[in-house]
Tab-separated table of C-alpha atoms in Angstrom:
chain	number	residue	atom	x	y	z
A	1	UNK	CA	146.503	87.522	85.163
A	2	UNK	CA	145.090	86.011	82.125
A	3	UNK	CA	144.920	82.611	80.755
A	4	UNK	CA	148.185	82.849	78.504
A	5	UNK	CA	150.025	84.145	81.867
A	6	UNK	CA	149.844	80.514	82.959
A	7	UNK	CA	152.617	79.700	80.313
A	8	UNK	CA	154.744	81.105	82.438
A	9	UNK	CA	154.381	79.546	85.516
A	10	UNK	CA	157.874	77.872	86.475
A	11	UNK	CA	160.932	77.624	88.829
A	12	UNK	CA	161.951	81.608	88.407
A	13	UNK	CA	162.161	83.077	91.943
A	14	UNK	CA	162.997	86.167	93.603
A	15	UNK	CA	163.219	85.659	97.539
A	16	UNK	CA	166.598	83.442	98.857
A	17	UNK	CA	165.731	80.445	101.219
A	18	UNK	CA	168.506	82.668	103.547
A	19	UNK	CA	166.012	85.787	103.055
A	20	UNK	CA	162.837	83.121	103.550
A	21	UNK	CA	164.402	82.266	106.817
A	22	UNK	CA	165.262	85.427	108.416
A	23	UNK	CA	161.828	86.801	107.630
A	24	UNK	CA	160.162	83.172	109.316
A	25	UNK	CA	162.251	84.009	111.978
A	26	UNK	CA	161.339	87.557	112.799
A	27	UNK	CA	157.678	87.527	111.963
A	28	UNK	CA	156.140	83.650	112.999
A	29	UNK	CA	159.112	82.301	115.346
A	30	UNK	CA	157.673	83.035	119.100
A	31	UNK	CA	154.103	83.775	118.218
A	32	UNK	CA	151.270	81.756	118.202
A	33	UNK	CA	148.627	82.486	115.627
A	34	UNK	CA	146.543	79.543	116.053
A	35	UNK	CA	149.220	77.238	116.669
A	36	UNK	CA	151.645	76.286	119.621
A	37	UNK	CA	154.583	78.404	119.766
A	38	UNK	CA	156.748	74.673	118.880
A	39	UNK	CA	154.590	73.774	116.030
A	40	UNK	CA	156.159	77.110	114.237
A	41	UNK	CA	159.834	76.200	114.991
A	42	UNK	CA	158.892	72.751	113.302
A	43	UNK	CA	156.889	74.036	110.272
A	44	UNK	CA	159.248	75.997	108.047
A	45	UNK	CA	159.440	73.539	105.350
A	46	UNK	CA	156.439	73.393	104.816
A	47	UNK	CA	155.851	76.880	104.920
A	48	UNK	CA	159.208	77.486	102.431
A	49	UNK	CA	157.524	74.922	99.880
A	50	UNK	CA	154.622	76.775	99.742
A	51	UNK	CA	155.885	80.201	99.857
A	52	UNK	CA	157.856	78.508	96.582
A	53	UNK	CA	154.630	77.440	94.815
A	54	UNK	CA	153.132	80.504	95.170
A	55	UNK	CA	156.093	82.515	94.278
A	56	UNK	CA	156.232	80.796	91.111
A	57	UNK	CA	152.781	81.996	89.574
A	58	UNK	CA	154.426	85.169	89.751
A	59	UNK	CA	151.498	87.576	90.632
A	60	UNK	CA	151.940	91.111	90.364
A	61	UNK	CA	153.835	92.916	93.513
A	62	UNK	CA	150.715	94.732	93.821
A	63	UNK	CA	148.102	92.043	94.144
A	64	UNK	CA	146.033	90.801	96.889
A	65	UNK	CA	146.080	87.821	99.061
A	66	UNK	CA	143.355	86.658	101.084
A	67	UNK	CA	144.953	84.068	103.798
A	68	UNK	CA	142.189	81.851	105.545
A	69	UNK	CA	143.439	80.120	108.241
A	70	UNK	CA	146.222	81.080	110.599
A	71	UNK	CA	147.917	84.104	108.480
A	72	UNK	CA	152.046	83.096	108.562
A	73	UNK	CA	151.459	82.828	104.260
A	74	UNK	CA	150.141	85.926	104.353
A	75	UNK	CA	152.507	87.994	106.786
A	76	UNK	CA	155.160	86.467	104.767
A	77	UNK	CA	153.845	87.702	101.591
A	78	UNK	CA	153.393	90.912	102.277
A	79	UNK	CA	156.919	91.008	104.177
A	80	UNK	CA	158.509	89.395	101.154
A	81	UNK	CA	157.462	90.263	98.093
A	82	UNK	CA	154.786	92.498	99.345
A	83	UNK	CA	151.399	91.701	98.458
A	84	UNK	CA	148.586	93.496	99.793
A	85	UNK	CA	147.519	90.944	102.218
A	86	UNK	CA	144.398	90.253	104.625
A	87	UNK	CA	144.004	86.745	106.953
A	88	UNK	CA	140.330	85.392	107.452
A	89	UNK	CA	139.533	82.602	110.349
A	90	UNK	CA	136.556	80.864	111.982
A	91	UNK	CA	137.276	82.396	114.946
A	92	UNK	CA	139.611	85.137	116.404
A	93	UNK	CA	142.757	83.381	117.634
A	94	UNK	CA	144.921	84.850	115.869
A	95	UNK	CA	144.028	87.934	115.340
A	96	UNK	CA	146.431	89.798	117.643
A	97	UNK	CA	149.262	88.420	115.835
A	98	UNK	CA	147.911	89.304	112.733
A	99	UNK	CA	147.677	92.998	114.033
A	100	UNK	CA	150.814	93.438	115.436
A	101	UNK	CA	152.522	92.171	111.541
A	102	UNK	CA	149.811	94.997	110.146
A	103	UNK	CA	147.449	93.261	108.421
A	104	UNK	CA	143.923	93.179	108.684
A	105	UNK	CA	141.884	90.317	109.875
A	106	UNK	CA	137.930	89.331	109.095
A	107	UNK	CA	136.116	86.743	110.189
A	108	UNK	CA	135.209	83.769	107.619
A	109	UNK	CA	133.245	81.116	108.105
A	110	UNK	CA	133.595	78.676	105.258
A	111	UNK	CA	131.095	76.087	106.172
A	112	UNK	CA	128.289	78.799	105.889
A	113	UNK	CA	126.925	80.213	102.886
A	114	UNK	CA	127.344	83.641	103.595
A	115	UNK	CA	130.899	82.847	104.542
A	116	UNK	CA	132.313	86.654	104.149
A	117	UNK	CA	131.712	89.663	103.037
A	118	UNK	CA	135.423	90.773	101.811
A	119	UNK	CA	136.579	92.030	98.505
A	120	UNK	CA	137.828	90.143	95.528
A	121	UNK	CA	140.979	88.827	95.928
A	122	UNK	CA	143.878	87.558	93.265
A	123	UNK	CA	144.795	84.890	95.376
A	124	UNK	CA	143.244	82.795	98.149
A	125	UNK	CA	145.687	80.930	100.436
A	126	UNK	CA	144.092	77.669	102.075
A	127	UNK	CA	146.734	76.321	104.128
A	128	UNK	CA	145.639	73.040	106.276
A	129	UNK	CA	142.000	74.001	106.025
A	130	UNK	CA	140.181	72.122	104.278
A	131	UNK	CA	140.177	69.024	106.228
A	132	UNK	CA	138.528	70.818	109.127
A	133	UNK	CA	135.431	71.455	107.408
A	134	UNK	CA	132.561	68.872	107.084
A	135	UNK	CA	131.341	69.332	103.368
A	136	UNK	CA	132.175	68.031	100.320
A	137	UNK	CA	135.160	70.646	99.250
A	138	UNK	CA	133.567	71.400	95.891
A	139	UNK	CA	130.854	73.088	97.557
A	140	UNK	CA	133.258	75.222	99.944
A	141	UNK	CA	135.507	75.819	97.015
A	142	UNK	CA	132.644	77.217	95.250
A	143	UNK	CA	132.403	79.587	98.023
A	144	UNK	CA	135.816	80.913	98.186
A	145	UNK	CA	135.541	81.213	94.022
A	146	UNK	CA	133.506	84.259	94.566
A	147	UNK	CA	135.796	85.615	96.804
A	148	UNK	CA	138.788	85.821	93.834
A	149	UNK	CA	138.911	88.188	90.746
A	150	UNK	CA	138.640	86.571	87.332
A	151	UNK	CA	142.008	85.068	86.622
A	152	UNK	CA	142.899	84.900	89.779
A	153	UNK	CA	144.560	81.626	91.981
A	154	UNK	CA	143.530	79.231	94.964
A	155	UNK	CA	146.666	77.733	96.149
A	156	UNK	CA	145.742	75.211	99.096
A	157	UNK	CA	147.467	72.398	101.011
A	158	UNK	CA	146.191	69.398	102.870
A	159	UNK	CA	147.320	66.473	104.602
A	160	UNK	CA	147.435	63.760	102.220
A	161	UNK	CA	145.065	60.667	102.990
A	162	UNK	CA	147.648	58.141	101.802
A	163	UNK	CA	150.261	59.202	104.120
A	164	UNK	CA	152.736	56.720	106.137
A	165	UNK	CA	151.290	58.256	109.327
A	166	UNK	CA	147.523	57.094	108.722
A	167	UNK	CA	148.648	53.604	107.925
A	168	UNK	CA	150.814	53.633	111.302
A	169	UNK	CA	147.742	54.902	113.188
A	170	UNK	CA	145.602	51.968	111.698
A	171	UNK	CA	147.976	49.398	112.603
A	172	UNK	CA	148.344	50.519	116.270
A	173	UNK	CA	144.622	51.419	116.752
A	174	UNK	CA	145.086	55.072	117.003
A	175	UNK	CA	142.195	57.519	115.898
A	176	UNK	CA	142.925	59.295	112.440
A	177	UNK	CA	140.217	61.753	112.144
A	178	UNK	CA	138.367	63.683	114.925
A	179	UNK	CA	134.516	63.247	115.685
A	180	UNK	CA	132.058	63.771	112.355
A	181	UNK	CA	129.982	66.665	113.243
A	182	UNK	CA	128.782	70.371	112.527
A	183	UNK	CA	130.590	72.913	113.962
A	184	UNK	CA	129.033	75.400	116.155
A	185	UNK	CA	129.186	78.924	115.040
A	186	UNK	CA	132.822	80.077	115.594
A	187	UNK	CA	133.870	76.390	116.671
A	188	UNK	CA	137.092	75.276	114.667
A	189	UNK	CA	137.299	71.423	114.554
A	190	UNK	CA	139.721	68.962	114.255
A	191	UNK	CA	140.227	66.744	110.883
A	192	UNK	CA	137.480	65.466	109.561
A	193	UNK	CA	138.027	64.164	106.645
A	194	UNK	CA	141.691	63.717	104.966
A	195	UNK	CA	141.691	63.451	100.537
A	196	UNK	CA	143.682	61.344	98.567
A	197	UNK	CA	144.850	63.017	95.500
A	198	UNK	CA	142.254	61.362	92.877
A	199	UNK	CA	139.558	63.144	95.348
A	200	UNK	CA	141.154	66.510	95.448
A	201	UNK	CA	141.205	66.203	91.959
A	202	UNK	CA	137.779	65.740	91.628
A	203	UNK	CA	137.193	67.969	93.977
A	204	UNK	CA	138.615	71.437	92.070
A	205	UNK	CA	137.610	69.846	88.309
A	206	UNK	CA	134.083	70.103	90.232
A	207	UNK	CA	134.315	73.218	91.631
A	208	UNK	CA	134.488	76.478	89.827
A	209	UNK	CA	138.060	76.565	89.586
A	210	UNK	CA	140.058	75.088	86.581
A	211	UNK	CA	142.670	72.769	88.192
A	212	UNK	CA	146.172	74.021	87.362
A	213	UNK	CA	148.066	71.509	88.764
A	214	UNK	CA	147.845	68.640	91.530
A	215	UNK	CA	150.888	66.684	93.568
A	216	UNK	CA	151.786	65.056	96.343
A	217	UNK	CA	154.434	66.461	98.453
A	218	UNK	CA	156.923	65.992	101.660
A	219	UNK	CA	155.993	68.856	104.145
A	220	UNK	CA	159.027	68.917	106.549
A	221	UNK	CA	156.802	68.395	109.645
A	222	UNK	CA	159.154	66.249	112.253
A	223	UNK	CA	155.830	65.811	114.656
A	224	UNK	CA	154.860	67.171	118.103
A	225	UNK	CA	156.615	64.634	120.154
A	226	UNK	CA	159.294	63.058	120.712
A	227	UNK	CA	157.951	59.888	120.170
A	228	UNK	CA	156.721	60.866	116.450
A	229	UNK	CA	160.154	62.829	115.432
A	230	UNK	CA	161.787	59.311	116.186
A	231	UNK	CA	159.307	57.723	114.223
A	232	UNK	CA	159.211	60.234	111.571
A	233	UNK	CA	163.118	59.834	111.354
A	234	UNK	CA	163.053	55.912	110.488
A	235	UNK	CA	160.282	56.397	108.243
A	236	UNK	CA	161.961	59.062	106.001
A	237	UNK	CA	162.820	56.505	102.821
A	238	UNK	CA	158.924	56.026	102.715
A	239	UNK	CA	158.542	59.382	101.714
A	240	UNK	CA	160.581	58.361	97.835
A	241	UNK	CA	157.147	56.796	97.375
A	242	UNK	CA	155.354	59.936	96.207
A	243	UNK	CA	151.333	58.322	97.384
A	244	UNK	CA	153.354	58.297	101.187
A	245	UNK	CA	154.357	61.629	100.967
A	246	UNK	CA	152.633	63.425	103.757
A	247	UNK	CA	150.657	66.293	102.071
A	248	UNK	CA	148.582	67.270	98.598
A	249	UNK	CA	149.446	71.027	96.852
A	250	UNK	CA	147.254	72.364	94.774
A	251	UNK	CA	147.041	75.552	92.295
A	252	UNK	CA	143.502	76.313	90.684
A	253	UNK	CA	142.914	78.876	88.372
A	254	UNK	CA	139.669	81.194	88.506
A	255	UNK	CA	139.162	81.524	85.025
């Protein structure tokens, strides 16, 4: 897709929430990928806003998706408007339920220079990832860039460093981020660093990509306990503050 494509990214799309739904249902609902079977039940917002985003830079129903990270975007892009789709990960948790929806899985490494040897790509899905790794994201950016075709997309979420839920954890002493450290090879880690949008910004305008477009956004996500869906309840008119909003979206062209 070339440059004067991106004109015509906007708000046309093809797949119902209803169809969304029923496809979340039948191919993530009761399987684990790298996630508790729960976490799933509570995550299809999130996963319906992005499946939205992405829908709207209306690729070609031919193209390809790399998915690092999990694989739901990708099994739902191939189910749904069906993209030829392939899921990378530091490790092989999920590859079983990436087989049995028929797609291919490869390890990727992104905190390594020789992160993968896969094919270019029109799109690179980055779901929740980028937090996990301990580098500056510019530089692992710069490695996914050679995994996409010219003109080609990054489309990647992350948990916004502004959010409500940071300041709660401050004020009642809870740990934010895991330990600071290098992973071991095949080790996934726990957050290590969460951006504010001015960083992830700066980030992609310093990577390879051209950024397309940048926002805060309300992922859905109720929370693991009970404890937090309470808490996530009363806190819900927070969220009309966009810089509370509890995650970052962002599109970057591969120009």
């Amino acid at each position: 897709m070339g440059v004067e494509a991106l004109e015509r990214i906007g708000p046309i799309m093809v797949v119902s929430r209803n169809e969304f739904d029923a496809a979340y249902q039948a191919c993530i609902l009761g399987k684990h990928f790298v996630e508790d079977i729960e976490y799933y039940r509570m995550a299809g917002e999130r996963f319906w806003k992005s499946f939205r985003k992405i829908e709207s830079l209306h690729l070609k129903p031919d193209s390809s998706v790399l998915d690092i990270g999990g694989g739901i975007m990708a099994v739902l892009l191939h189910k749904l408007l069906g993209y030829q789709a392939i899921v990378g990960d530091v490790n092989a948790i999920a590859k079983d339920d990436v087989h049995s929806a028929g797609l291919e899985f490869v390890s990727i490494d992104l905190f390594r220079e020789d992160a993968a040897n896969v094919q270019q790509v029109d799109l690179v899905v980055l779901q929740e990832v980028i937090e996990h790794i301990p580098q500056p994201p510019y530089i692992v950016l710069n490695r996914i860039r050679k995994m996409i075709k010219p003109g080609g997309y990054l489309f990647l979420t992350t948990p916004n460093g502004h959010r409500l839920r940071n300041l709660l954890y401050m004020v009642f002493g809870k740990e934010i981020l895991g330990l600071y450290k290098y992973p071991e090879p095949g080790e996934a880690l726990g957050h290590q660093h969460e951006y504010t949008l001015a960083q992830m910004r700066w980030q992609i305008s310093n990577s390879d990509f051209r950024l397309i477009s940048a926002e805060y956004y309300e992922d859905g996500y109720k929370g693991a306990s009970i404890g937090a869906r309470i808490a996530c309840a009363l806190a819900k008119p927070a969220t009309l503050i966009p810089h509370w909003r509890n995650g970052l979206m962002v599109v970057g062209h591969a120009a």
